[in-house]
């Protein structure tokens, strides 16, 4: 018992940086070896799980993804104006229990721009193929914005391989209530694509994206941080990237047809909807109750579209509790 207490004291001293203050006898032989074993163990336990950046070739398309941790798989799918980078604040927390996989959607970030198939259903098939390439047979899938549409398409197409589903602030095309958002004249960006918009936005990507980050937040000072804004702007300013991102909006009409058909078979896995009270929280929760038999809704008060950035503690707590 004395040896164990001493080891615990030493470990605490190492982790706090105060081990030099401990009263120790001169260390020799086996004691020296034990000391360094304890140091290595303490330092290892103090380090957060590393986030690795990797590439995988899936059906002729290179998909970039971030990954961390071991255990049951969690797939995180980002939304428009963002990349897999958006998940970095939550990945170390999830990595304590899960193998976390956060891909860049096809055509976005560092993933290849495919020759075709920049739509929700096809993107889900490619993400599923990536998961299988990584040895994942079952996963918990999380998506924000257009990423939630891909996440729903994943769960609906591969229900036996989806353990849980989380959808975060947007809506499902083709499910009751979506037309009110899609046809809202104040939400003009769904139809803003093509050669003329490309020419208008080129070189002004930051101005264009600031509209989303500021106007879709309940409070723009609690929205996307400056460093992240710069990183996302640079990612979408690369040749062909803005056009590829817009293709997901172009695909909404096809997604509406696909989801109307897929939703005829209700999801049976547990589903969590998280949304902003000043954005799509209520609508998304209502839609998920239509398409799933076991759906829970969390609507964050005084919150806009960027739930993870505007309400990080509440959003992360809900994710950790559900997953």
XYZ file of C-alpha atoms in Angstrom, residues 140-276:
137
model
C -22.629 6.618 -35.401
C -23.069 9.379 -37.952
C -23.205 13.123 -37.257
C -23.827 15.886 -39.799
C -24.233 19.664 -39.824
C -25.872 21.744 -42.587
C -25.495 19.924 -45.944
C -23.532 17.358 -43.952
C -26.728 16.404 -42.109
C -28.367 15.709 -45.474
C -25.478 13.387 -46.365
C -25.696 11.854 -42.871
C -29.420 11.183 -43.324
C -28.765 9.651 -46.749
C -26.119 7.433 -45.122
C -28.477 6.246 -42.381
C -31.405 5.734 -44.761
C -29.349 3.744 -47.276
C -27.347 1.752 -44.714
C -29.655 1.475 -41.691
C -28.223 -1.794 -40.392
C -24.761 -0.181 -40.339
C -25.842 3.047 -38.629
C -26.037 2.776 -34.840
C -27.098 6.365 -34.132
C -27.713 9.531 -36.168
C -27.222 13.168 -35.192
C -28.425 16.003 -37.438
C -27.441 19.598 -36.687
C -29.312 22.657 -37.963
C -30.537 22.584 -41.511
C -33.434 20.654 -43.055
C -34.218 17.636 -45.197
C -35.252 18.387 -48.799
C -38.319 16.398 -49.780
C -39.695 16.173 -46.230
C -42.671 18.300 -45.152
C -41.724 21.886 -44.367
C -38.626 22.098 -46.534
C -40.238 24.248 -49.229
C -40.707 27.152 -46.818
C -36.950 27.346 -46.310
C -35.947 26.584 -49.879
C -38.335 29.174 -51.338
C -37.657 31.876 -48.748
C -36.566 34.932 -50.817
C -34.207 35.955 -48.036
C -32.237 32.718 -48.487
C -31.035 33.463 -51.985
C -27.837 31.420 -51.983
C -29.549 28.109 -52.831
C -29.969 29.358 -56.412
C -26.797 31.467 -56.587
C -24.555 29.398 -58.858
C -23.263 29.303 -62.407
C -20.666 31.259 -64.434
C -21.839 34.772 -63.490
C -21.965 34.098 -59.712
C -18.563 32.403 -59.981
C -17.116 35.502 -61.592
C -18.739 37.754 -58.991
C -17.416 35.745 -56.030
C -13.916 35.056 -57.383
C -11.475 37.056 -55.299
C -14.311 38.077 -52.957
C -14.857 34.718 -51.294
C -14.438 36.173 -47.824
C -17.139 38.811 -48.398
C -19.489 36.090 -49.654
C -18.823 33.741 -46.721
C -19.041 36.494 -44.102
C -22.683 36.850 -45.129
C -23.324 33.286 -43.922
C -21.158 33.471 -40.808
C -22.563 36.822 -39.675
C -26.165 36.859 -40.860
C -27.008 33.233 -40.029
C -25.726 33.588 -36.464
C -27.835 34.895 -33.611
C -24.796 36.954 -32.601
C -22.001 37.313 -35.163
C -19.432 37.826 -32.390
C -20.135 34.249 -31.223
C -19.982 32.749 -34.708
C -17.021 31.351 -36.682
C -13.634 32.477 -35.235
C -11.369 34.642 -37.402
C -8.656 32.004 -37.870
C -11.263 29.489 -39.066
C -12.806 32.052 -41.423
C -9.433 32.583 -43.067
C -8.845 28.829 -43.407
C -12.270 28.108 -44.910
C -12.003 31.036 -47.325
C -8.644 29.776 -48.582
C -10.026 26.249 -49.010
C -13.012 27.336 -51.134
C -11.008 29.901 -53.115
C -8.961 27.154 -54.758
C -9.771 26.402 -58.417
C -13.068 24.579 -58.869
C -13.902 24.452 -55.178
C -16.639 27.095 -55.062
C -18.375 25.472 -57.991
C -18.124 22.035 -56.349
C -19.658 23.365 -53.138
C -22.508 24.931 -55.061
C -23.269 21.611 -56.731
C -24.686 20.370 -53.441
C -27.260 23.186 -53.597
C -27.973 22.403 -57.240
C -28.713 18.822 -56.135
C -31.491 19.851 -53.713
C -34.228 19.017 -56.218
C -32.769 15.536 -56.714
C -32.311 15.176 -52.957
C -35.991 16.051 -52.500
C -36.945 13.151 -54.772
C -34.450 10.803 -53.133
C -35.460 11.687 -49.574
C -39.173 11.529 -50.310
C -38.610 7.932 -51.371
C -36.138 7.020 -48.621
C -38.345 8.500 -45.905
C -41.129 6.039 -46.737
C -39.107 3.606 -44.620
C -38.667 5.176 -41.204
C -35.316 5.132 -39.447
C -35.370 2.934 -36.340
C -31.994 3.817 -34.798
C -31.871 6.577 -32.131
C -31.824 10.029 -33.749
C -30.880 13.370 -32.194
C -31.684 16.725 -33.824
C -29.793 19.793 -32.566
C -30.744 23.195 -33.934
C -30.786 26.880 -33.202
